[in-house]
Structure formats: C-alpha cells, structure tokens
GROMACS .gro file of C-alpha atoms in nm:
model
  389
    1UNK     CA    1   3.868  -0.274  -3.301
    2UNK     CA    2   3.979  -0.008  -3.595
    3UNK     CA    3   4.094  -0.240  -3.884
    4UNK     CA    4   4.420  -0.135  -4.051
    5UNK     CA    5   4.425  -0.402  -4.310
    6UNK     CA    6   4.642  -0.269  -4.620
    7UNK     CA    7   4.579   0.091  -4.552
    8UNK     CA    8   4.815   0.359  -4.674
    9UNK     CA    9   5.027   0.546  -4.399
   10UNK     CA   10   4.801   0.867  -4.471
   11UNK     CA   11   4.469   0.784  -4.446
   12UNK     CA   12   4.182   1.002  -4.426
   13UNK     CA   13   4.170   0.911  -4.030
   14UNK     CA   14   4.521   0.973  -4.010
   15UNK     CA   15   4.512   1.291  -4.163
   16UNK     CA   16   4.226   1.445  -3.966
   17UNK     CA   17   4.382   1.309  -3.639
   18UNK     CA   18   4.706   1.514  -3.747
   19UNK     CA   19   4.531   1.808  -3.779
   20UNK     CA   20   4.337   1.791  -3.438
   21UNK     CA   21   4.633   1.736  -3.274
   22UNK     CA   22   4.819   2.000  -3.465
   23UNK     CA   23   4.598   2.271  -3.311
   24UNK     CA   24   4.552   2.155  -2.942
   25UNK     CA   25   4.918   2.094  -2.904
   26UNK     CA   26   5.012   2.428  -3.079
   27UNK     CA   27   4.783   2.590  -2.810
   28UNK     CA   28   4.944   2.379  -2.518
   29UNK     CA   29   5.309   2.455  -2.625
   30UNK     CA   30   5.230   2.832  -2.729
   31UNK     CA   31   5.179   2.877  -2.288
   32UNK     CA   32   5.422   2.622  -2.191
   33UNK     CA   33   5.660   2.881  -2.142
   34UNK     CA   34   5.454   3.174  -2.090
   35UNK     CA   35   5.281   3.052  -1.786
   36UNK     CA   36   5.596   3.014  -1.595
   37UNK     CA   37   5.728   3.360  -1.664
   38UNK     CA   38   5.362   3.498  -1.608
   39UNK     CA   39   5.358   3.336  -1.239
   40UNK     CA   40   5.715   3.413  -1.187
   41UNK     CA   41   5.665   3.819  -1.272
   42UNK     CA   42   5.331   3.782  -1.062
   43UNK     CA   43   5.533   3.783  -0.770
   44UNK     CA   44   5.562   3.380  -0.720
   45UNK     CA   45   5.934   3.358  -0.801
   46UNK     CA   46   6.118   3.053  -0.932
   47UNK     CA   47   5.912   2.810  -0.693
   48UNK     CA   48   5.593   2.921  -0.843
   49UNK     CA   49   5.687   2.877  -1.215
   50UNK     CA   50   5.812   2.532  -1.134
   51UNK     CA   51   5.482   2.455  -0.971
   52UNK     CA   52   5.276   2.608  -1.283
   53UNK     CA   53   5.444   2.331  -1.490
   54UNK     CA   54   5.455   2.041  -1.221
   55UNK     CA   55   5.071   2.074  -1.157
   56UNK     CA   56   4.996   2.070  -1.531
   57UNK     CA   57   5.197   1.756  -1.506
   58UNK     CA   58   5.047   1.611  -1.200
   59UNK     CA   59   4.718   1.628  -1.368
   60UNK     CA   60   4.809   1.485  -1.663
   61UNK     CA   61   4.981   1.198  -1.477
   62UNK     CA   62   4.651   1.131  -1.269
   63UNK     CA   63   4.451   1.149  -1.590
   64UNK     CA   64   4.678   0.943  -1.765
   65UNK     CA   65   4.652   0.653  -1.489
   66UNK     CA   66   4.252   0.614  -1.574
   67UNK     CA   67   4.305   0.650  -1.958
   68UNK     CA   68   4.307   0.293  -2.075
   69UNK     CA   69   3.937   0.249  -1.925
   70UNK     CA   70   3.828   0.608  -2.017
   71UNK     CA   71   3.935   0.529  -2.368
   72UNK     CA   72   3.748   0.211  -2.342
   73UNK     CA   73   3.402   0.345  -2.240
   74UNK     CA   74   3.374   0.677  -2.454
   75UNK     CA   75   3.600   0.627  -2.771
   76UNK     CA   76   3.835   0.821  -2.930
   77UNK     CA   77   3.629   1.080  -3.063
   78UNK     CA   78   3.428   1.143  -2.756
   79UNK     CA   79   3.765   1.149  -2.544
   80UNK     CA   80   3.951   1.378  -2.797
   81UNK     CA   81   3.671   1.662  -2.766
   82UNK     CA   82   3.688   1.639  -2.433
   83UNK     CA   83   4.041   1.684  -2.402
   84UNK     CA   84   4.068   1.990  -2.680
   85UNK     CA   85   3.788   2.161  -2.439
   86UNK     CA   86   3.974   2.115  -2.123
   87UNK     CA   87   4.309   2.181  -2.292
   88UNK     CA   88   4.185   2.520  -2.449
   89UNK     CA   89   3.880   2.677  -2.247
   90UNK     CA   90   4.050   2.710  -1.886
   91UNK     CA   91   4.338   2.936  -2.083
   92UNK     CA   92   4.113   3.222  -2.109
   93UNK     CA   93   4.066   3.238  -1.743
   94UNK     CA   94   4.447   3.359  -1.680
   95UNK     CA   95   4.337   3.687  -1.846
   96UNK     CA   96   4.119   3.740  -1.508
   97UNK     CA   97   4.389   3.671  -1.237
   98UNK     CA   98   4.752   3.594  -1.212
   99UNK     CA   99   4.702   3.502  -0.872
  100UNK     CA  100   4.881   3.153  -0.797
  101UNK     CA  101   4.544   2.977  -0.709
  102UNK     CA  102   4.412   3.088  -1.031
  103UNK     CA  103   4.731   2.967  -1.225
  104UNK     CA  104   4.719   2.640  -1.065
  105UNK     CA  105   4.352   2.541  -1.108
  106UNK     CA  106   4.426   2.669  -1.497
  107UNK     CA  107   4.685   2.453  -1.499
  108UNK     CA  108   4.513   2.128  -1.358
  109UNK     CA  109   4.208   2.138  -1.599
  110UNK     CA  110   4.483   2.215  -1.860
  111UNK     CA  111   4.652   1.905  -1.760
  112UNK     CA  112   4.401   1.674  -1.767
  113UNK     CA  113   4.293   1.779  -2.126
  114UNK     CA  114   4.669   1.737  -2.246
  115UNK     CA  115   4.637   1.381  -2.105
  116UNK     CA  116   4.353   1.275  -2.306
  117UNK     CA  117   4.468   1.416  -2.662
  118UNK     CA  118   4.810   1.283  -2.615
  119UNK     CA  119   4.726   0.959  -2.501
  120UNK     CA  120   4.455   0.883  -2.749
  121UNK     CA  121   4.652   1.023  -3.042
  122UNK     CA  122   4.924   0.751  -3.050
  123UNK     CA  123   4.725   0.460  -2.972
  124UNK     CA  124   4.495   0.545  -3.252
  125UNK     CA  125   4.822   0.599  -3.509
  126UNK     CA  126   4.921   0.241  -3.375
  127UNK     CA  127   4.612   0.100  -3.447
  128UNK     CA  128   4.565   0.315  -3.783
  129UNK     CA  129   4.894   0.206  -3.935
  130UNK     CA  130   4.998  -0.105  -4.095
  131UNK     CA  131   5.248  -0.296  -3.811
  132UNK     CA  132   5.534  -0.306  -4.055
  133UNK     CA  133   5.503   0.096  -4.114
  134UNK     CA  134   5.399   0.158  -3.712
  135UNK     CA  135   5.717   0.338  -3.642
  136UNK     CA  136   5.748   0.550  -3.926
  137UNK     CA  137   5.355   0.642  -3.878
  138UNK     CA  138   5.435   0.726  -3.533
  139UNK     CA  139   5.736   0.937  -3.695
  140UNK     CA  140   5.508   1.108  -3.915
  141UNK     CA  141   5.249   1.175  -3.654
  142UNK     CA  142   5.550   1.317  -3.406
  143UNK     CA  143   5.607   1.586  -3.707
  144UNK     CA  144   5.240   1.685  -3.667
  145UNK     CA  145   5.285   1.718  -3.303
  146UNK     CA  146   5.639   1.867  -3.330
  147UNK     CA  147   5.539   2.159  -3.548
  148UNK     CA  148   5.331   2.294  -3.258
  149UNK     CA  149   5.656   2.337  -3.032
  150UNK     CA  150   5.861   2.472  -3.325
  151UNK     CA  151   5.560   2.731  -3.384
  152UNK     CA  152   5.463   2.779  -3.018
  153UNK     CA  153   5.741   2.777  -2.780
  154UNK     CA  154   5.896   3.077  -2.941
  155UNK     CA  155   5.641   3.267  -3.074
  156UNK     CA  156   5.467   3.293  -2.729
  157UNK     CA  157   5.815   3.438  -2.595
  158UNK     CA  158   5.827   3.694  -2.887
  159UNK     CA  159   5.444   3.764  -2.869
  160UNK     CA  160   5.444   3.866  -2.484
  161UNK     CA  161   5.649   4.182  -2.485
  162UNK     CA  162   5.472   4.294  -2.787
  163UNK     CA  163   5.098   4.242  -2.685
  164UNK     CA  164   5.097   4.133  -2.348
  165UNK     CA  165   5.008   3.823  -2.202
  166UNK     CA  166   4.631   3.830  -2.229
  167UNK     CA  167   4.601   3.834  -2.572
  168UNK     CA  168   4.829   3.545  -2.607
  169UNK     CA  169   4.635   3.353  -2.340
  170UNK     CA  170   4.335   3.414  -2.579
  171UNK     CA  171   4.521   3.299  -2.876
  172UNK     CA  172   4.559   2.961  -2.691
  173UNK     CA  173   4.210   2.933  -2.667
  174UNK     CA  174   4.099   2.969  -2.992
  175UNK     CA  175   4.366   2.740  -3.109
  176UNK     CA  176   4.244   2.430  -2.907
  177UNK     CA  177   3.850   2.532  -3.000
  178UNK     CA  178   3.986   2.529  -3.389
  179UNK     CA  179   4.085   2.148  -3.322
  180UNK     CA  180   3.719   2.071  -3.280
  181UNK     CA  181   3.639   2.087  -3.641
  182UNK     CA  182   3.797   1.777  -3.771
  183UNK     CA  183   3.710   1.575  -3.421
  184UNK     CA  184   3.340   1.459  -3.588
  185UNK     CA  185   3.527   1.302  -3.874
  186UNK     CA  186   3.777   1.084  -3.609
  187UNK     CA  187   3.683   0.715  -3.578
  188UNK     CA  188   3.426   0.655  -3.301
  189UNK     CA  189   3.501   0.286  -3.194
  190UNK     CA  190   3.590   0.225  -2.807
  191UNK     CA  191   3.971   0.169  -2.758
  192UNK     CA  192   3.976  -0.191  -2.678
  193UNK     CA  193   4.139  -0.259  -2.335
  194UNK     CA  194   4.260  -0.578  -2.178
  195UNK     CA  195   4.263  -0.593  -1.814
  196UNK     CA  196   4.602  -0.617  -1.653
  197UNK     CA  197   4.580  -0.439  -1.315
  198UNK     CA  198   4.630  -0.106  -1.488
  199UNK     CA  199   4.896   0.078  -1.609
  200UNK     CA  200   5.171   0.069  -1.373
  201UNK     CA  201   5.193  -0.305  -1.343
  202UNK     CA  202   5.311  -0.329  -1.665
  203UNK     CA  203   5.659  -0.196  -1.550
  204UNK     CA  204   5.735  -0.569  -1.442
  205UNK     CA  205   5.815  -0.629  -1.785
  206UNK     CA  206   6.188  -0.548  -1.802
  207UNK     CA  207   6.131  -0.498  -2.183
  208UNK     CA  208   5.860  -0.226  -2.097
  209UNK     CA  209   6.061  -0.068  -1.783
  210UNK     CA  210   6.350  -0.004  -1.979
  211UNK     CA  211   6.260   0.215  -2.225
  212UNK     CA  212   6.012   0.379  -1.974
  213UNK     CA  213   6.297   0.429  -1.755
  214UNK     CA  214   6.520   0.569  -2.038
  215UNK     CA  215   6.259   0.816  -2.169
  216UNK     CA  216   6.152   0.947  -1.833
  217UNK     CA  217   6.505   1.024  -1.773
  218UNK     CA  218   6.494   1.233  -2.061
  219UNK     CA  219   6.175   1.420  -1.997
  220UNK     CA  220   6.284   1.504  -1.671
  221UNK     CA  221   6.544   1.701  -1.837
  222UNK     CA  222   6.307   1.850  -2.106
  223UNK     CA  223   6.091   1.980  -1.821
  224UNK     CA  224   6.385   2.185  -1.670
  225UNK     CA  225   6.512   2.342  -2.036
  226UNK     CA  226   6.172   2.404  -2.143
  227UNK     CA  227   6.075   2.564  -1.782
  228UNK     CA  228   6.354   2.740  -1.688
  229UNK     CA  229   6.563   2.856  -2.010
  230UNK     CA  230   6.374   3.149  -2.049
  231UNK     CA  231   6.452   3.261  -1.686
  232UNK     CA  232   6.828   3.122  -1.701
  233UNK     CA  233   6.948   3.340  -1.985
  234UNK     CA  234   7.090   3.686  -1.932
  235UNK     CA  235   6.867   3.972  -1.856
  236UNK     CA  236   6.802   4.096  -2.219
  237UNK     CA  237   6.863   3.806  -2.391
  238UNK     CA  238   6.522   3.679  -2.436
  239UNK     CA  239   6.579   3.655  -2.808
  240UNK     CA  240   6.864   3.371  -2.713
  241UNK     CA  241   6.602   3.156  -2.525
  242UNK     CA  242   6.358   3.185  -2.778
  243UNK     CA  243   6.594   3.090  -3.083
  244UNK     CA  244   6.721   2.839  -2.858
  245UNK     CA  245   6.385   2.680  -2.813
  246UNK     CA  246   6.309   2.737  -3.182
  247UNK     CA  247   6.641   2.505  -3.250
  248UNK     CA  248   6.516   2.285  -2.984
  249UNK     CA  249   6.183   2.254  -3.134
  250UNK     CA  250   6.295   2.229  -3.501
  251UNK     CA  251   6.547   1.944  -3.442
  252UNK     CA  252   6.288   1.744  -3.216
  253UNK     CA  253   6.008   1.628  -3.467
  254UNK     CA  254   6.274   1.586  -3.752
  255UNK     CA  255   6.493   1.306  -3.543
  256UNK     CA  256   6.173   1.165  -3.425
  257UNK     CA  257   6.078   1.143  -3.784
  258UNK     CA  258   6.407   0.968  -3.895
  259UNK     CA  259   6.430   0.754  -3.604
  260UNK     CA  260   6.091   0.590  -3.691
  261UNK     CA  261   6.183   0.576  -4.057
  262UNK     CA  262   6.572   0.399  -3.933
  263UNK     CA  263   6.412   0.155  -3.682
  264UNK     CA  264   6.132   0.024  -3.889
  265UNK     CA  265   6.474  -0.090  -4.126
  266UNK     CA  266   6.716  -0.163  -3.877
  267UNK     CA  267   6.558  -0.193  -3.523
  268UNK     CA  268   6.464   0.087  -3.271
  269UNK     CA  269   6.656  -0.042  -2.984
  270UNK     CA  270   7.000   0.046  -3.148
  271UNK     CA  271   6.902   0.434  -3.142
  272UNK     CA  272   6.854   0.425  -2.765
  273UNK     CA  273   7.227   0.483  -2.684
  274UNK     CA  274   7.289   0.755  -2.947
  275UNK     CA  275   6.940   0.940  -2.854
  276UNK     CA  276   7.066   0.949  -2.477
  277UNK     CA  277   7.406   1.047  -2.574
  278UNK     CA  278   7.307   1.330  -2.776
  279UNK     CA  279   7.075   1.493  -2.537
  280UNK     CA  280   7.346   1.461  -2.277
  281UNK     CA  281   7.556   1.666  -2.505
  282UNK     CA  282   7.309   1.910  -2.569
  283UNK     CA  283   7.220   1.971  -2.198
  284UNK     CA  284   7.604   2.030  -2.133
  285UNK     CA  285   7.608   2.283  -2.348
  286UNK     CA  286   7.329   2.492  -2.124
  287UNK     CA  287   7.587   2.533  -1.886
  288UNK     CA  288   7.734   2.824  -2.066
  289UNK     CA  289   7.450   3.049  -2.033
  290UNK     CA  290   7.646   3.373  -2.135
  291UNK     CA  291   7.727   3.197  -2.445
  292UNK     CA  292   7.445   3.215  -2.712
  293UNK     CA  293   7.588   2.992  -2.955
  294UNK     CA  294   7.668   2.721  -2.695
  295UNK     CA  295   7.285   2.771  -2.560
  296UNK     CA  296   7.144   2.748  -2.899
  297UNK     CA  297   7.352   2.442  -3.034
  298UNK     CA  298   7.296   2.262  -2.646
  299UNK     CA  299   6.930   2.308  -2.709
  300UNK     CA  300   6.892   2.189  -3.066
  301UNK     CA  301   7.109   1.858  -2.986
  302UNK     CA  302   6.878   1.806  -2.691
  303UNK     CA  303   6.599   1.803  -2.912
  304UNK     CA  304   6.741   1.580  -3.166
  305UNK     CA  305   6.816   1.316  -2.886
  306UNK     CA  306   6.480   1.393  -2.726
  307UNK     CA  307   6.289   1.311  -3.057
  308UNK     CA  308   6.441   1.040  -3.122
  309UNK     CA  309   6.403   0.889  -2.787
  310UNK     CA  310   6.045   0.944  -2.848
  311UNK     CA  311   6.006   0.753  -3.132
  312UNK     CA  312   6.203   0.468  -3.030
  313UNK     CA  313   6.087   0.412  -2.721
  314UNK     CA  314   5.723   0.426  -2.793
  315UNK     CA  315   5.789   0.212  -3.096
  316UNK     CA  316   5.947  -0.050  -2.885
  317UNK     CA  317   5.663  -0.041  -2.608
  318UNK     CA  318   5.404  -0.096  -2.884
  319UNK     CA  319   5.607  -0.390  -3.055
  320UNK     CA  320   5.633  -0.592  -2.747
  321UNK     CA  321   5.237  -0.537  -2.679
  322UNK     CA  322   4.947  -0.655  -2.857
  323UNK     CA  323   4.686  -0.436  -3.007
  324UNK     CA  324   4.445  -0.452  -2.730
  325UNK     CA  325   4.728  -0.303  -2.474
  326UNK     CA  326   4.785  -0.012  -2.697
  327UNK     CA  327   4.581   0.234  -2.484
  328UNK     CA  328   4.773   0.103  -2.197
  329UNK     CA  329   5.103   0.164  -2.344
  330UNK     CA  330   5.024   0.496  -2.500
  331UNK     CA  331   4.920   0.575  -2.102
  332UNK     CA  332   5.230   0.425  -1.989
  333UNK     CA  333   5.468   0.638  -2.230
  334UNK     CA  334   5.301   0.949  -2.145
  335UNK     CA  335   5.302   0.896  -1.797
  336UNK     CA  336   5.667   0.879  -1.847
  337UNK     CA  337   5.683   1.203  -2.034
  338UNK     CA  338   5.466   1.409  -1.820
  339UNK     CA  339   5.548   1.269  -1.475
  340UNK     CA  340   5.949   1.327  -1.557
  341UNK     CA  341   5.880   1.683  -1.712
  342UNK     CA  342   5.670   1.760  -1.368
  343UNK     CA  343   5.901   1.615  -1.141
  344UNK     CA  344   6.224   1.810  -1.384
  345UNK     CA  345   6.048   2.141  -1.313
  346UNK     CA  346   5.961   2.141  -0.970
  347UNK     CA  347   6.272   1.971  -0.854
  348UNK     CA  348   6.459   2.192  -1.052
  349UNK     CA  349   6.287   2.500  -0.892
  350UNK     CA  350   6.376   2.399  -0.579
  351UNK     CA  351   6.753   2.339  -0.615
  352UNK     CA  352   6.807   2.669  -0.877
  353UNK     CA  353   6.809   2.906  -0.616
  354UNK     CA  354   7.105   2.763  -0.394
  355UNK     CA  355   7.304   2.640  -0.663
  356UNK     CA  356   7.223   2.882  -0.960
  357UNK     CA  357   7.127   2.795  -1.301
  358UNK     CA  358   7.471   2.665  -1.441
  359UNK     CA  359   7.542   2.439  -1.195
  360UNK     CA  360   7.149   2.324  -1.183
  361UNK     CA  361   7.190   2.243  -1.554
  362UNK     CA  362   7.528   2.049  -1.495
  363UNK     CA  363   7.341   1.866  -1.250
  364UNK     CA  364   7.056   1.755  -1.448
  365UNK     CA  365   7.335   1.639  -1.756
  366UNK     CA  366   7.467   1.426  -1.493
  367UNK     CA  367   7.143   1.260  -1.413
  368UNK     CA  368   7.065   1.218  -1.751
  369UNK     CA  369   7.369   1.034  -1.835
  370UNK     CA  370   7.270   0.771  -1.601
  371UNK     CA  371   7.018   0.695  -1.867
  372UNK     CA  372   7.307   0.524  -2.082
  373UNK     CA  373   7.284   0.213  -1.862
  374UNK     CA  374   6.930   0.073  -1.949
  375UNK     CA  375   6.972   0.191  -2.310
  376UNK     CA  376   7.269  -0.006  -2.351
  377UNK     CA  377   7.080  -0.308  -2.173
  378UNK     CA  378   6.813  -0.275  -2.369
  379UNK     CA  379   7.025  -0.289  -2.676
  380UNK     CA  380   7.213  -0.597  -2.580
  381UNK     CA  381   6.901  -0.788  -2.468
  382UNK     CA  382   6.721  -0.690  -2.818
  383UNK     CA  383   7.062  -0.825  -3.003
  384UNK     CA  384   7.057  -1.156  -2.777
  385UNK     CA  385   6.683  -1.196  -2.848
  386UNK     CA  386   6.732  -1.127  -3.259
  387UNK     CA  387   7.029  -1.371  -3.229
  388UNK     CA  388   6.832  -1.645  -3.086
  389UNK     CA  389   6.579  -1.670  -3.327
   0.00000   0.00000   0.00000
C-alpha cells in the first residue's frame, strides 16, 4: 500500500499524476464532441452520433467492472501506461475511415483506455492524500482533469471548420502519447483489493447506493448535453455551442474544487441537494435553444452542479469505505459516470427525432429532478448519524 502519512497535499507523485491525467484527458475531451459530429456528417445521423458516445461508455463500463482486480494485479504505473495507449492510439485510425464500424471499433478501444485512467487516478489520489484533506485533494485533482474539458471541448469544435477532422484526430493521439512521459515516476505498487464479490454488490449498502444513484442521474444528463448540444443549436450557431461548452467546462472544475474545500470543513452530504438543483436549473435553460444567452448560462449552471456532484459523491464513497476498497469505490463511481453518459447519449438519440431537441432537454431536466429525493435522503441520514454521535 502507498503510505500517505503526513505527506503534503501536492507531493511529487500527486503532481506527476495530475500532469499525466491532464494530457490524457485533454486527448479524450478534444474528441468527445467531434466524433459524434464526424459520425453524423458521414451519413449515420443522430443514432450514429449517439452510438459513438454510447459505445465508448459501454466499453468503459465493462472495463471498469474488472478494474479493482486489474489494478491489484498490474499496479498503478502499468495500468496508467496501458490506459493512455488505448485512449490515444486508436484516435489516429479515424483518419482512415468515417464508416460507422470503424468509428465504433475505435470507440470501444478508447473507452477501455478511459476506464483505466479514470479509475486509477482517483484511487491513487485517495491513497496519497491525508485523510483529513481528501476532499480537497480530490477537488484539486478534479481541476487537473477539468482543465482538459475547458480546453478540449470548445477547441475541437473551433478547429474542425479550420483544419478538418483528420488533424484534430491526430492531435488527440499526440496528446495521449505525451501523457506517457510522467508515468515512469508514478508509484509502482499494486492497488490493494478486498474481495467482496465484485463492484456492483457494493450497491447493497444504502450509504453508497444513494450517492451513486444521484451521480448516475446527473451524468445521464451530461451525456446528452455533451453529445447533442452541438447538433441541437440552430444552423450557423456552432459558436454558441462552443461557448456554452467552454462555460460548462470552466464552471465544472471550479465547483468541484470549491465543493471539496467546503465539504472537508462542513460535511460533504449537505452539498448534494444544492448540486442537483443547480444542474436541474441549468438543464432547463437548454430548452430555449434559439436564445444563446439561455444556452450559455444553462450550460454553465449545469457544469457547476455537475462539478460539485462529482466531488461530493466520490468523497462520500471514500469516507464510507476503507483504504483497501478505494479502487472498488473508484470503479463504482466511474461506472455511474460512464454508464449514465452512455445511456443518456443513446436514449436521447432515440427520442430526439420524434419529440425534437427542446422537448427532449425538458424531459431530461425532469428526470434529473428525480435525483433530489435520494440527495435529500442522504443528507438527512448523514445528519442523523452525526446527531447520534
């Protein structure tokens, strides 16, 4: 096990991990809104666009199911190296063909790489950080993995009309390979794993099931926004979509860091309801697609709620488990993240045609509002536990 002791928050391994995650996740976010556009423009339509994101998330989810065992066998260093390679190299193949089978095959490989990176990173942070500052450490790490969204999501949309899809795909490959530089200095140790029958049985614990349910609902809405907002805005308004994604991406890591600092001092659970409510209000703003201000503000508010919920739910899950289960908790949290995004993208792709984008966004907002109930129940349960101590 990696010893945390009295290590400072930004130790050398933490900085190297942040740099590795920064480069690899920039590669991922650069292509996240581009691949659906590439697929749709090649004749596969909304369903093909949704499938490109959905298949990525499916591969991520399947890989995440075995990640605790994977990290226990190969360790953090080897795991991160393999994840970066799977995440980056297949992107170059998209230059060769825009056919749906090629897009889906590369999406599968990238999804597996994404799973390794996003599960290993938070689990390693949880072990490296002092327990009393774990929420803040996760918030700082959230900023490191949030910067790629700030840069990648809008820059990809701005670059494609200027230089085309091919160079953007190659840039994604180059960024992922750049992440390999810091990996040799990451801790080598295998992640400790307790055997409790796999990842999903942890949901039998209500203290884990509630934050997972809340987070999965929010990520479902996130999958819809990130996949379909560039397609939903009126023709000629791609600048609005890029600006909205930029606002979303800036708000997300700031809210994640602020939630970590506040949660360490005042409790994490009290932030669940405000985070969900902010996300609901933000999603409601996307109904007015003809109003660029409503779209941009809505995307920013959703990003703030999404970012806060990321840190709160993950910190709660680590606090309610022991260090040997951190890899398992990270895998479960990421299952909620990627499963929600995949289901949201594919499901919205099926309903967007019949009902239209504005009604579809309104329906997603209504689904998101359902997460207020488990959020409130978790806060009430946490307060009851504290009052009984």
